[in-house]
mmCIF file of C-alpha atoms and ligand atoms in Angstrom:
data_model
loop_
_atom_site.group_PDB
_atom_site.id
_atom_site.type_symbol
_atom_site.label_atom_id
_atom_site.label_comp_id
_atom_site.label_asym_id
_atom_site.label_seq_id
_atom_site.Cartn_x
_atom_site.Cartn_y
_atom_site.Cartn_z
ATOM 1 C CA MET A 24 18.426 7.091 -13.107
ATOM 2 C CA ARG A 25 15.165 8.926 -12.564
ATOM 3 C CA LEU A 26 12.080 7.125 -11.353
ATOM 4 C CA GLU A 27 10.161 7.271 -14.658
ATOM 5 C CA THR A 28 13.112 5.643 -16.434
ATOM 6 C CA LEU A 29 13.531 3.014 -13.729
ATOM 7 C CA ALA A 30 9.817 2.221 -13.859
ATOM 8 C CA VAL A 31 10.101 1.446 -17.568
ATOM 9 C CA HIS A 32 13.387 -0.477 -17.450
ATOM 10 C CA ALA A 33 13.904 -2.071 -14.006
ATOM 11 C CA GLY A 34 13.796 -5.853 -14.290
ATOM 12 C CA GLY A 35 13.147 -5.429 -18.004
ATOM 13 C CA GLU A 36 16.249 -6.805 -19.746
ATOM 14 C CA CYS A 37 15.462 -8.416 -23.116
ATOM 15 C CA ASP A 38 15.141 -12.200 -22.840
ATOM 16 C CA ALA A 39 18.652 -13.651 -23.275
ATOM 17 C CA ALA A 40 17.477 -16.697 -25.239
ATOM 18 C CA THR A 41 15.126 -15.022 -27.737
ATOM 19 C CA GLY A 42 15.667 -11.275 -27.582
ATOM 20 C CA ALA A 43 11.979 -10.837 -26.669
ATOM 21 C CA VAL A 44 11.427 -7.248 -25.526
ATOM 22 C CA ALA A 45 8.546 -8.156 -23.207
ATOM 23 C CA PRO A 46 9.658 -10.496 -20.427
ATOM 24 C CA PRO A 47 8.701 -14.153 -20.668
ATOM 25 C CA ILE A 48 6.368 -15.682 -18.059
ATOM 26 C CA HIS A 49 8.132 -18.694 -16.616
ATOM 27 C CA LEU A 50 5.433 -21.005 -15.308
ATOM 28 C CA ALA A 51 7.784 -23.911 -14.495
ATOM 29 C CA THR A 52 7.387 -25.172 -10.947
ATOM 30 C CA THR A 53 10.698 -27.003 -11.054
ATOM 31 C CA PHE A 54 14.088 -26.395 -12.649
ATOM 32 C CA ARG A 55 16.624 -28.976 -13.780
ATOM 33 C CA HIS A 56 19.537 -29.462 -11.439
ATOM 34 C CA GLY A 57 22.691 -31.559 -11.396
ATOM 35 C CA PRO A 58 22.841 -35.152 -10.091
ATOM 36 C CA ALA A 59 23.830 -33.914 -6.635
ATOM 37 C CA ALA A 60 21.183 -31.141 -6.726
ATOM 38 C CA GLU A 61 23.639 -28.556 -8.071
ATOM 39 C CA LYS A 62 21.680 -25.491 -9.228
ATOM 40 C CA ILE A 63 22.276 -24.850 -12.926
ATOM 41 C CA ALA A 64 20.659 -21.477 -13.644
ATOM 42 C CA GLY A 65 20.100 -20.383 -10.052
ATOM 43 C CA TYR A 66 16.600 -21.813 -9.659
ATOM 44 C CA GLU A 67 15.251 -24.961 -8.087
ATOM 45 C CA TYR A 68 11.548 -24.773 -7.240
ATOM 46 C CA GLN A 69 8.975 -22.062 -7.960
ATOM 47 C CA ARG A 70 8.031 -21.457 -4.327
ATOM 48 C CA GLU A 71 11.634 -20.489 -3.564
ATOM 49 C CA GLY A 72 12.127 -18.229 -6.541
ATOM 50 C CA ASN A 73 11.478 -18.001 -10.248
ATOM 51 C CA PRO A 74 12.793 -15.772 -13.053
ATOM 52 C CA THR A 75 9.578 -13.780 -13.599
ATOM 53 C CA ASN A 76 9.267 -12.988 -9.916
ATOM 54 C CA ASP A 77 12.955 -12.040 -9.728
ATOM 55 C CA ARG A 78 12.338 -9.382 -12.376
ATOM 56 C CA LEU A 79 9.523 -7.928 -10.298
ATOM 57 C CA CYS A 80 11.644 -7.994 -7.130
ATOM 58 C CA ALA A 81 14.409 -6.125 -8.975
ATOM 59 C CA ALA A 82 11.888 -3.512 -10.104
ATOM 60 C CA MET A 83 10.354 -3.115 -6.630
ATOM 61 C CA ALA A 84 13.767 -2.753 -4.973
ATOM 62 C CA GLY A 85 14.844 -0.290 -7.673
ATOM 63 C CA LEU A 86 11.733 1.883 -7.420
ATOM 64 C CA GLU A 87 11.821 2.069 -3.626
ATOM 65 C CA GLY A 88 15.622 2.387 -3.480
ATOM 66 C CA GLY A 89 16.024 -0.716 -1.308
ATOM 67 C CA ALA A 90 18.642 -3.458 -1.137
ATOM 68 C CA ALA A 91 16.217 -6.372 -1.534
ATOM 69 C CA ALA A 92 12.545 -7.079 -2.177
ATOM 70 C CA LEU A 93 10.248 -10.012 -1.505
ATOM 71 C CA THR A 94 6.891 -10.475 -3.182
ATOM 72 C CA PHE A 95 3.863 -12.257 -1.765
ATOM 73 C CA ALA A 96 0.515 -13.601 -2.920
ATOM 74 C CA SER A 97 -1.255 -10.520 -1.475
ATOM 75 C CA GLY A 98 -0.591 -7.412 0.560
ATOM 76 C CA MET A 99 -1.898 -9.174 3.660
ATOM 77 C CA ALA A 100 0.480 -12.096 3.017
ATOM 78 C CA ALA A 101 3.322 -9.553 2.989
ATOM 79 C CA ILE A 102 2.128 -7.954 6.236
ATOM 80 C CA SER A 103 1.610 -11.234 8.060
ATOM 81 C CA GLY A 104 4.807 -12.688 6.561
ATOM 82 C CA LEU A 105 6.759 -9.861 8.156
ATOM 83 C CA LEU A 106 4.954 -9.556 11.495
ATOM 84 C CA GLU A 107 4.749 -13.303 12.077
ATOM 85 C CA SER A 108 8.501 -13.530 11.569
ATOM 86 C CA LEU A 109 9.030 -11.507 14.751
ATOM 87 C CA PRO A 110 10.026 -13.478 17.830
ATOM 88 C CA PRO A 111 7.387 -14.116 20.514
ATOM 89 C CA ASP A 112 7.239 -11.364 23.155
ATOM 90 C CA SER A 113 7.840 -8.711 20.515
ATOM 91 C CA HIS A 114 5.963 -5.455 21.019
ATOM 92 C CA ILE A 115 4.688 -3.628 17.960
ATOM 93 C CA VAL A 116 2.793 -0.367 17.459
ATOM 94 C CA ILE A 117 0.254 0.070 14.690
ATOM 95 C CA PRO A 118 -1.656 3.236 13.717
ATOM 96 C CA ASP A 119 -5.211 3.732 14.977
ATOM 97 C CA ASP A 120 -6.170 4.615 11.411
ATOM 98 C CA CYS A 121 -4.904 1.838 9.158
ATOM 99 C CA TYR A 122 -5.880 -0.871 6.713
ATOM 100 C CA THR A 123 -8.606 -3.036 8.295
ATOM 101 C CA GLY A 124 -6.743 -6.291 7.668
ATOM 102 C CA LEU A 125 -3.778 -5.091 9.723
ATOM 103 C CA ARG A 126 -6.087 -4.114 12.570
ATOM 104 C CA VAL A 127 -7.735 -7.574 12.544
ATOM 105 C CA LEU A 128 -4.334 -9.300 12.351
ATOM 106 C CA GLY A 129 -3.236 -7.272 15.372
ATOM 107 C CA ALA A 130 -6.406 -7.980 17.326
ATOM 108 C CA GLU A 131 -6.914 -11.665 16.530
ATOM 109 C CA PHE A 132 -3.796 -13.392 15.241
ATOM 110 C CA LEU A 133 -0.607 -11.709 16.450
ATOM 111 C CA PRO A 134 -1.479 -11.995 20.178
ATOM 112 C CA GLN A 135 -1.868 -15.777 19.676
ATOM 113 C CA ARG A 136 1.812 -15.827 18.704
ATOM 114 C CA GLY A 137 2.813 -13.880 21.798
ATOM 115 C CA ILE A 138 3.205 -10.595 19.926
ATOM 116 C CA ARG A 139 1.922 -7.582 21.846
ATOM 117 C CA VAL A 140 0.161 -4.960 19.737
ATOM 118 C CA SER A 141 -0.393 -1.343 20.782
ATOM 119 C CA THR A 142 -2.497 1.055 18.761
ATOM 120 C CA LEU A 143 -1.588 4.731 18.532
ATOM 121 C CA ASP A 144 -2.320 7.940 16.675
ATOM 122 C CA MET A 145 0.864 8.075 14.563
ATOM 123 C CA THR A 146 0.586 11.834 14.178
ATOM 124 C CA ASP A 147 1.204 12.130 17.943
ATOM 125 C CA LEU A 148 4.998 11.850 18.068
ATOM 126 C CA ASP A 149 5.232 12.559 21.817
ATOM 127 C CA ALA A 150 2.861 9.684 22.595
ATOM 128 C CA LEU A 151 4.917 7.380 20.372
ATOM 129 C CA ASP A 152 8.145 8.434 22.034
ATOM 130 C CA ARG A 153 6.622 7.740 25.484
ATOM 131 C CA LEU A 154 5.372 4.325 24.397
ATOM 132 C CA CYS A 155 8.819 3.493 23.015
ATOM 133 C CA GLN A 156 10.388 4.123 26.448
ATOM 134 C CA ALA A 157 8.703 0.849 27.433
ATOM 135 C CA GLY A 158 10.399 -0.998 24.571
ATOM 136 C CA VAL A 159 8.952 -1.262 21.081
ATOM 137 C CA ASP A 160 10.426 -3.645 18.509
ATOM 138 C CA LEU A 161 8.569 -2.461 15.444
ATOM 139 C CA ILE A 162 6.662 0.685 14.480
ATOM 140 C CA TRP A 163 4.114 0.444 11.660
ATOM 141 C CA ALA A 164 3.281 3.574 9.724
ATOM 142 C CA GLU A 165 0.719 4.016 6.994
ATOM 143 C CA THR A 166 0.738 7.410 5.322
ATOM 144 C CA PRO A 167 -1.548 8.675 3.948
ATOM 145 C CA SER A 168 -3.714 6.381 6.062
ATOM 146 C CA ASN A 169 -6.792 4.415 5.248
ATOM 147 C CA PRO A 170 -9.472 5.767 5.271
ATOM 148 C CA ARG A 171 -9.034 9.104 7.054
ATOM 149 C CA MET A 172 -6.040 10.176 4.979
ATOM 150 C CA GLN A 173 -3.973 11.099 8.026
ATOM 151 C CA VAL A 174 -0.369 12.022 7.305
ATOM 152 C CA SER A 175 2.450 10.924 9.584
ATOM 153 C CA ASP A 176 5.955 12.326 9.433
ATOM 154 C CA ILE A 177 8.153 9.464 8.206
ATOM 155 C CA GLN A 178 11.428 11.225 8.973
ATOM 156 C CA ALA A 179 10.331 11.997 12.539
ATOM 157 C CA LEU A 180 9.056 8.438 13.019
ATOM 158 C CA ALA A 181 12.399 7.135 11.752
ATOM 159 C CA GLY A 182 14.203 9.324 14.298
ATOM 160 C CA ILE A 183 12.118 7.845 17.120
ATOM 161 C CA ALA A 184 12.585 4.312 15.782
ATOM 162 C CA LYS A 185 16.383 4.782 15.605
ATOM 163 C CA ALA A 186 16.561 6.232 19.113
ATOM 164 C CA HIS A 187 14.804 3.148 20.501
ATOM 165 C CA ALA A 188 16.426 0.560 18.212
ATOM 166 C CA SER A 189 13.119 -0.393 16.692
ATOM 167 C CA VAL A 190 12.272 -1.213 13.088
ATOM 168 C CA LEU A 191 10.184 1.304 11.125
ATOM 169 C CA VAL A 192 7.883 -0.161 8.476
ATOM 170 C CA CYS A 193 5.876 2.057 6.145
ATOM 171 C CA ASP A 194 2.838 0.875 4.184
ATOM 172 C CA ASN A 195 3.359 2.927 1.021
ATOM 173 C CA THR A 196 0.354 1.566 -0.874
ATOM 174 C CA PHE A 197 -1.589 4.838 -1.143
ATOM 175 C CA ALA A 198 1.354 6.972 -2.257
ATOM 176 C CA SER A 199 3.431 4.510 -4.317
ATOM 177 C CA PRO A 200 7.166 5.175 -4.745
ATOM 178 C CA VAL A 201 6.295 7.705 -7.431
ATOM 179 C CA LEU A 202 5.060 10.109 -4.751
ATOM 180 C CA GLN A 203 6.872 8.997 -1.601
ATOM 181 C CA ARG A 204 10.059 7.040 -0.881
ATOM 182 C CA PRO A 205 10.035 6.038 2.782
ATOM 183 C CA LEU A 206 13.458 4.313 2.742
ATOM 184 C CA GLN A 207 15.078 7.629 1.785
ATOM 185 C CA LEU A 208 13.326 9.210 4.758
ATOM 186 C CA GLY A 209 14.793 6.635 7.146
ATOM 187 C CA ALA A 210 12.262 3.760 7.172
ATOM 188 C CA ASP A 211 13.723 0.243 7.314
ATOM 189 C CA ILE A 212 11.056 -1.581 5.316
ATOM 190 C CA VAL A 213 8.407 -0.504 2.816
ATOM 191 C CA MET A 214 5.285 -2.591 2.371
ATOM 192 C CA HIS A 215 2.969 -2.540 -0.656
ATOM 193 C CA SER A 216 -0.305 -4.035 -1.604
ATOM 194 C CA THR A 217 0.675 -4.267 -5.282
ATOM 195 C CA THR A 218 -2.995 -5.124 -5.874
ATOM 196 C CA LYS A 219 -3.580 -1.381 -5.941
ATOM 197 C CA TYR A 220 -1.523 1.173 -7.917
ATOM 198 C CA PHE A 221 1.270 -1.186 -9.032
ATOM 199 C CA GLY A 222 -1.154 -3.615 -10.675
ATOM 200 C CA GLY A 223 -3.219 -0.598 -11.607
ATOM 201 C CA HIS A 224 -6.033 -2.403 -13.429
ATOM 202 C CA SER A 225 -7.992 -4.140 -10.637
ATOM 203 C CA ASP A 226 -7.033 -7.562 -11.975
ATOM 204 C CA VAL A 227 -4.054 -8.865 -10.004
ATOM 205 C CA LEU A 228 -3.537 -9.515 -6.291
ATOM 206 C CA GLY A 229 -0.079 -9.183 -4.744
ATOM 207 C CA GLY A 230 2.089 -7.763 -2.009
ATOM 208 C CA ALA A 231 5.706 -6.779 -1.509
ATOM 209 C CA LEU A 232 8.250 -5.861 1.133
ATOM 210 C CA VAL A 233 11.283 -3.775 0.221
ATOM 211 C CA PHE A 234 14.143 -3.799 2.721
ATOM 212 C CA ALA A 235 16.658 -0.968 3.124
ATOM 213 C CA GLN A 236 19.207 -3.621 4.052
ATOM 214 C CA ALA A 237 19.438 -7.292 3.141
ATOM 215 C CA GLY A 238 20.189 -8.280 6.741
ATOM 216 C CA ASP A 239 18.898 -10.762 9.321
ATOM 217 C CA LEU A 240 15.273 -9.685 9.244
ATOM 218 C CA HIS A 241 15.157 -9.937 5.449
ATOM 219 C CA GLN A 242 16.645 -13.445 5.701
ATOM 220 C CA ARG A 243 14.129 -14.524 8.328
ATOM 221 C CA VAL A 244 11.143 -13.216 6.364
ATOM 222 C CA ALA A 245 12.453 -14.775 3.121
ATOM 223 C CA HIS A 246 12.953 -18.139 4.818
ATOM 224 C CA ARG A 247 9.472 -18.018 6.321
ATOM 225 C CA LEU A 248 7.964 -17.103 2.917
ATOM 226 C CA HIS A 249 9.741 -19.992 1.216
ATOM 227 C CA ILE A 250 8.532 -22.465 3.845
ATOM 228 C CA THR A 251 4.990 -21.205 4.418
ATOM 229 C CA GLY A 252 4.489 -20.638 0.682
ATOM 230 C CA ALA A 253 2.478 -17.412 0.236
ATOM 231 C CA THR A 254 4.317 -17.076 -3.074
ATOM 232 C CA LEU A 255 3.222 -14.696 -5.845
ATOM 233 C CA SER A 256 2.382 -16.660 -8.993
ATOM 234 C CA PRO A 257 4.594 -15.973 -12.041
ATOM 235 C CA PHE A 258 1.583 -14.747 -13.992
ATOM 236 C CA SER A 259 0.708 -12.282 -11.214
ATOM 237 C CA ALA A 260 4.353 -11.191 -11.044
ATOM 238 C CA TRP A 261 4.286 -10.562 -14.790
ATOM 239 C CA LEU A 262 1.083 -8.495 -14.641
ATOM 240 C CA THR A 263 2.463 -6.462 -11.736
ATOM 241 C CA LEU A 264 5.735 -5.847 -13.567
ATOM 242 C CA ARG A 265 3.705 -4.680 -16.554
ATOM 243 C CA GLY A 266 1.907 -2.283 -14.203
ATOM 244 C CA CYS A 267 5.254 -0.807 -13.076
ATOM 245 C CA ARG A 268 5.936 0.456 -16.588
ATOM 246 C CA SER A 269 3.067 2.937 -16.560
ATOM 247 C CA LEU A 270 2.978 3.642 -12.801
ATOM 248 C CA PRO A 271 4.489 7.170 -12.942
ATOM 249 C CA ALA A 272 2.243 8.191 -15.849
ATOM 250 C CA ARG A 273 -0.865 6.838 -14.133
ATOM 251 C CA MET A 274 0.011 8.405 -10.769
ATOM 252 C CA ALA A 275 0.341 11.850 -12.356
ATOM 253 C CA MET A 276 -3.175 11.562 -13.766
ATOM 254 C CA HIS A 277 -4.628 10.062 -10.569
ATOM 255 C CA CYS A 278 -3.198 13.036 -8.642
ATOM 256 C CA ALA A 279 -4.524 15.670 -11.058
ATOM 257 C CA ASN A 280 -7.989 14.091 -11.097
ATOM 258 C CA ALA A 281 -8.118 13.674 -7.319
ATOM 259 C CA ARG A 282 -7.132 17.312 -6.842
ATOM 260 C CA ALA A 283 -10.007 18.427 -9.124
ATOM 261 C CA VAL A 284 -12.488 16.139 -7.350
ATOM 262 C CA ALA A 285 -11.283 17.247 -3.890
ATOM 263 C CA ASP A 286 -11.594 20.950 -4.812
ATOM 264 C CA PHE A 287 -15.116 20.409 -6.146
ATOM 265 C CA LEU A 288 -16.292 18.471 -3.088
ATOM 266 C CA ASP A 289 -14.585 20.863 -0.683
ATOM 267 C CA ALA A 290 -16.664 23.713 -2.106
ATOM 268 C CA HIS A 291 -19.954 21.752 -2.042
ATOM 269 C CA ALA A 292 -22.494 22.623 0.668
ATOM 270 C CA ALA A 293 -23.585 18.981 1.124
ATOM 271 C CA ILE A 294 -20.078 17.916 2.157
ATOM 272 C CA GLU A 295 -19.031 18.322 5.767
ATOM 273 C CA ARG A 296 -15.376 17.527 5.279
ATOM 274 C CA VAL A 297 -12.918 16.435 2.601
ATOM 275 C CA ASN A 298 -9.921 14.411 3.761
ATOM 276 C CA TYR A 299 -7.298 15.049 1.099
ATOM 277 C CA PRO A 300 -3.729 15.977 2.048
ATOM 278 C CA GLY A 301 -3.476 18.246 -0.992
ATOM 279 C CA LEU A 302 -5.914 20.726 0.552
ATOM 280 C CA ALA A 303 -4.034 23.494 2.380
ATOM 281 C CA LYS A 304 -6.364 23.166 5.387
ATOM 282 C CA HIS A 305 -5.688 19.426 5.824
ATOM 283 C CA PRO A 306 -3.877 19.023 9.172
ATOM 284 C CA GLY A 307 -1.115 16.963 7.511
ATOM 285 C CA HIS A 308 -0.728 19.196 4.457
ATOM 286 C CA ALA A 309 2.661 20.675 5.391
ATOM 287 C CA ILE A 310 4.184 17.272 6.164
ATOM 288 C CA ALA A 311 2.682 15.763 3.011
ATOM 289 C CA ALA A 312 4.050 18.637 0.925
ATOM 290 C CA ARG A 313 7.497 17.918 2.373
ATOM 291 C CA GLN A 314 7.595 14.144 2.064
ATOM 292 C CA MET A 315 5.441 13.540 -1.025
ATOM 293 C CA SER A 316 5.963 14.876 -4.541
ATOM 294 C CA ASP A 317 2.162 15.046 -5.036
ATOM 295 C CA PHE A 318 -0.874 14.123 -2.951
ATOM 296 C CA GLY A 319 -2.189 10.970 -4.561
ATOM 297 C CA GLY A 320 -5.411 9.647 -6.010
ATOM 298 C CA MET A 321 -7.182 8.731 -2.753
ATOM 299 C CA LEU A 322 -9.495 10.829 -0.638
ATOM 300 C CA SER A 323 -12.357 10.400 1.760
ATOM 301 C CA ILE A 324 -15.336 12.636 2.376
ATOM 302 C CA GLN A 325 -17.776 13.068 5.209
ATOM 303 C CA VAL A 326 -21.289 13.914 4.077
ATOM 304 C CA HIS A 327 -23.707 16.211 5.948
ATOM 305 C CA GLY A 328 -26.704 14.191 7.130
ATOM 306 C CA GLY A 329 -24.911 11.130 8.513
ATOM 307 C CA ARG A 330 -25.003 7.537 7.372
ATOM 308 C CA ASN A 331 -28.165 7.769 5.283
ATOM 309 C CA ALA A 332 -26.979 10.795 3.326
ATOM 310 C CA ALA A 333 -23.627 9.095 2.612
ATOM 311 C CA ILE A 334 -25.257 5.884 1.413
ATOM 312 C CA ARG A 335 -27.779 7.846 -0.652
ATOM 313 C CA MET A 336 -24.945 9.669 -2.402
ATOM 314 C CA ALA A 337 -22.990 6.459 -3.054
ATOM 315 C CA GLY A 338 -26.121 4.826 -4.433
ATOM 316 C CA ARG A 339 -26.880 7.664 -6.872
ATOM 317 C CA LEU A 340 -23.476 7.679 -8.562
ATOM 318 C CA LYS A 341 -23.345 6.303 -12.103
ATOM 319 C CA LEU A 342 -19.688 6.579 -13.085
ATOM 320 C CA PHE A 343 -18.147 5.702 -9.718
ATOM 321 C CA THR A 344 -18.586 2.018 -8.933
ATOM 322 C CA ASN A 345 -19.497 1.004 -5.393
ATOM 323 C CA ALA A 346 -16.658 -1.402 -4.661
ATOM 324 C CA THR A 347 -13.777 -1.930 -2.297
ATOM 325 C CA SER A 348 -10.089 -1.601 -3.257
ATOM 326 C CA LEU A 349 -8.357 1.242 -5.069
ATOM 327 C CA GLY A 350 -5.677 2.225 -7.532
ATOM 328 C CA GLY A 351 -7.354 0.986 -10.721
ATOM 329 C CA CYS A 352 -8.210 2.954 -13.858
ATOM 330 C CA GLU A 353 -11.883 3.191 -12.851
ATOM 331 C CA SER A 354 -13.118 5.402 -10.013
ATOM 332 C CA LEU A 355 -14.471 3.555 -6.967
ATOM 333 C CA ILE A 356 -16.406 4.673 -3.916
ATOM 334 C CA GLU A 357 -17.140 2.846 -0.693
ATOM 335 C CA HIS A 358 -19.050 3.444 2.528
ATOM 336 C CA ARG A 359 -16.292 2.180 4.816
ATOM 337 C CA ALA A 360 -18.340 1.643 7.983
ATOM 338 C CA SER A 361 -20.517 -0.837 6.052
ATOM 339 C CA VAL A 362 -17.539 -3.065 5.198
ATOM 340 C CA GLU A 363 -15.675 -2.876 8.492
ATOM 341 C CA GLY A 364 -17.613 -5.677 10.157
ATOM 342 C CA ALA A 365 -19.162 -5.718 13.607
ATOM 343 C CA THR A 366 -17.011 -2.936 15.068
ATOM 344 C CA PRO A 367 -16.544 -0.269 12.396
ATOM 345 C CA THR A 368 -14.021 2.455 13.173
ATOM 346 C CA SER A 369 -14.816 4.839 10.317
ATOM 347 C CA PRO A 370 -17.301 7.662 10.889
ATOM 348 C CA ASP A 371 -20.697 6.524 9.589
ATOM 349 C CA ASN A 372 -20.909 9.447 7.123
ATOM 350 C CA LEU A 373 -17.529 8.647 5.518
ATOM 351 C CA LEU A 374 -17.093 7.574 1.908
ATOM 352 C CA ARG A 375 -13.679 6.571 0.591
ATOM 353 C CA ILE A 376 -12.961 7.467 -3.010
ATOM 354 C CA SER A 377 -10.347 6.066 -5.361
ATOM 355 C CA VAL A 378 -10.166 8.586 -8.170
ATOM 356 C CA GLY A 379 -9.516 6.865 -11.485
ATOM 357 C CA LEU A 380 -8.321 7.945 -14.900
ATOM 358 C CA GLU A 381 -11.614 9.174 -16.369
ATOM 359 C CA HIS A 382 -11.893 12.835 -17.413
ATOM 360 C CA PRO A 383 -12.261 14.892 -14.219
ATOM 361 C CA ASP A 384 -15.202 16.860 -15.645
ATOM 362 C CA ASP A 385 -17.176 13.627 -16.065
ATOM 363 C CA LEU A 386 -16.329 12.574 -12.506
ATOM 364 C CA ILE A 387 -17.377 15.960 -11.129
ATOM 365 C CA ALA A 388 -20.632 15.934 -13.130
ATOM 366 C CA ASP A 389 -21.453 12.532 -11.663
ATOM 367 C CA LEU A 390 -20.703 13.688 -8.110
ATOM 368 C CA ALA A 391 -22.780 16.834 -8.661
ATOM 369 C CA GLN A 392 -25.884 14.905 -9.798
ATOM 370 C CA ALA A 393 -25.509 12.443 -6.912
ATOM 371 C CA LEU A 394 -25.525 15.337 -4.430
ATOM 372 C CA GLU A 395 -28.538 17.150 -5.934
HETATM 373 C C1 PLP B 416 -5.323 -3.314 0.142
HETATM 374 C C2 PLP B 416 -4.378 -2.860 1.186
HETATM 375 C C3 PLP B 416 -3.653 -3.776 1.966
HETATM 376 C C4 PLP B 416 -3.840 -5.270 1.835
HETATM 377 O O1 PLP B 416 -3.479 -5.757 0.572
HETATM 378 P P1 PLP B 416 -4.174 -6.999 -0.179
HETATM 379 O O2 PLP B 416 -3.428 -7.047 -1.457
HETATM 380 O O3 PLP B 416 -5.625 -6.677 -0.318
HETATM 381 O O4 PLP B 416 -3.966 -8.203 0.686
HETATM 382 C C5 PLP B 416 -2.763 -3.266 2.894
HETATM 383 N N1 PLP B 416 -2.592 -1.939 3.065
HETATM 384 C C6 PLP B 416 -3.289 -1.029 2.344
HETATM 385 C C7 PLP B 416 -3.065 0.426 2.588
HETATM 386 C C8 PLP B 416 -4.198 -1.466 1.384
HETATM 387 O O5 PLP B 416 -4.893 -0.553 0.681
#
């Protein structure tokens, strides 16, 4: 089945009891069992699994082409649920350009559990290969990356991971499975903040892990999730499943709009640099063209004139909202260095843009007046 069809139908069987076409939301925390705790319909307690969440897991696994999926209360719960399931003394590598929460987890929390964290430019395959000679248990990729939109070669990373018996995880939040399917390129696990494109309407938090194989690691992470309890609520699972239905249609429009916005900004004299993998001059363009079916709805720009010019531009926009997050219907913009805390890593003239589903001409008109 093709992805558009899967997106509409995965986990979407009509309700057996009523024939309802839209799935029911099962809010029950507990499910009747037999006198000796025999499971009757496969469920026991909401934290360990519930029918609404199972539908979403089926959809996530289907869309990413994995054997099993787990959902979490947020993307960060998914990330920490996986990384904190690793044994002490594990060595992991994370990208130098990545989601801020992962960087903080790696700097503050993982070392407390005896997990060693190295940071690397994931576009430098030779450096990764050298680091792996010393023993690396898990490689974390994020492509395109936040916020510089760097592209790493998933297939090449998978080759290095295989050669050194390490696990390759890919944060696929920016691309979504509509544009990029890391498991098919050799990754072992795909991670999503479903808060973003899956939810699609800036109104539901969630995270997911999709495993290529339902093996030991999947079991360990599932067990830890069930005990530590960062469970996705059934209502959030339902909203996210609803988002799946329109994901391919929305992604197509996000991509077309982002392309128009990127072309406009790239030609504008006030802009120093546009980071969008769809531009032929982007250093990761060739890899992106190979491993993605389109280039996504996210971009970042660097404005001539430094921090003040960037903040001035962000402040003059009327249609773009100054807000964090991404993947919703409305266009958002954010001065990343201002939200990265005491030690920002983004250039101080960088603005990250989530291009929404408005008409591109309206978006471009707004950008043009903000840059006057
Ligand atoms: C938002 C985001 C996360 C974290 O997800 P939350 O749902 O906010 O916890 C992780 N990775 C990327 C790329 C993100 O954009």
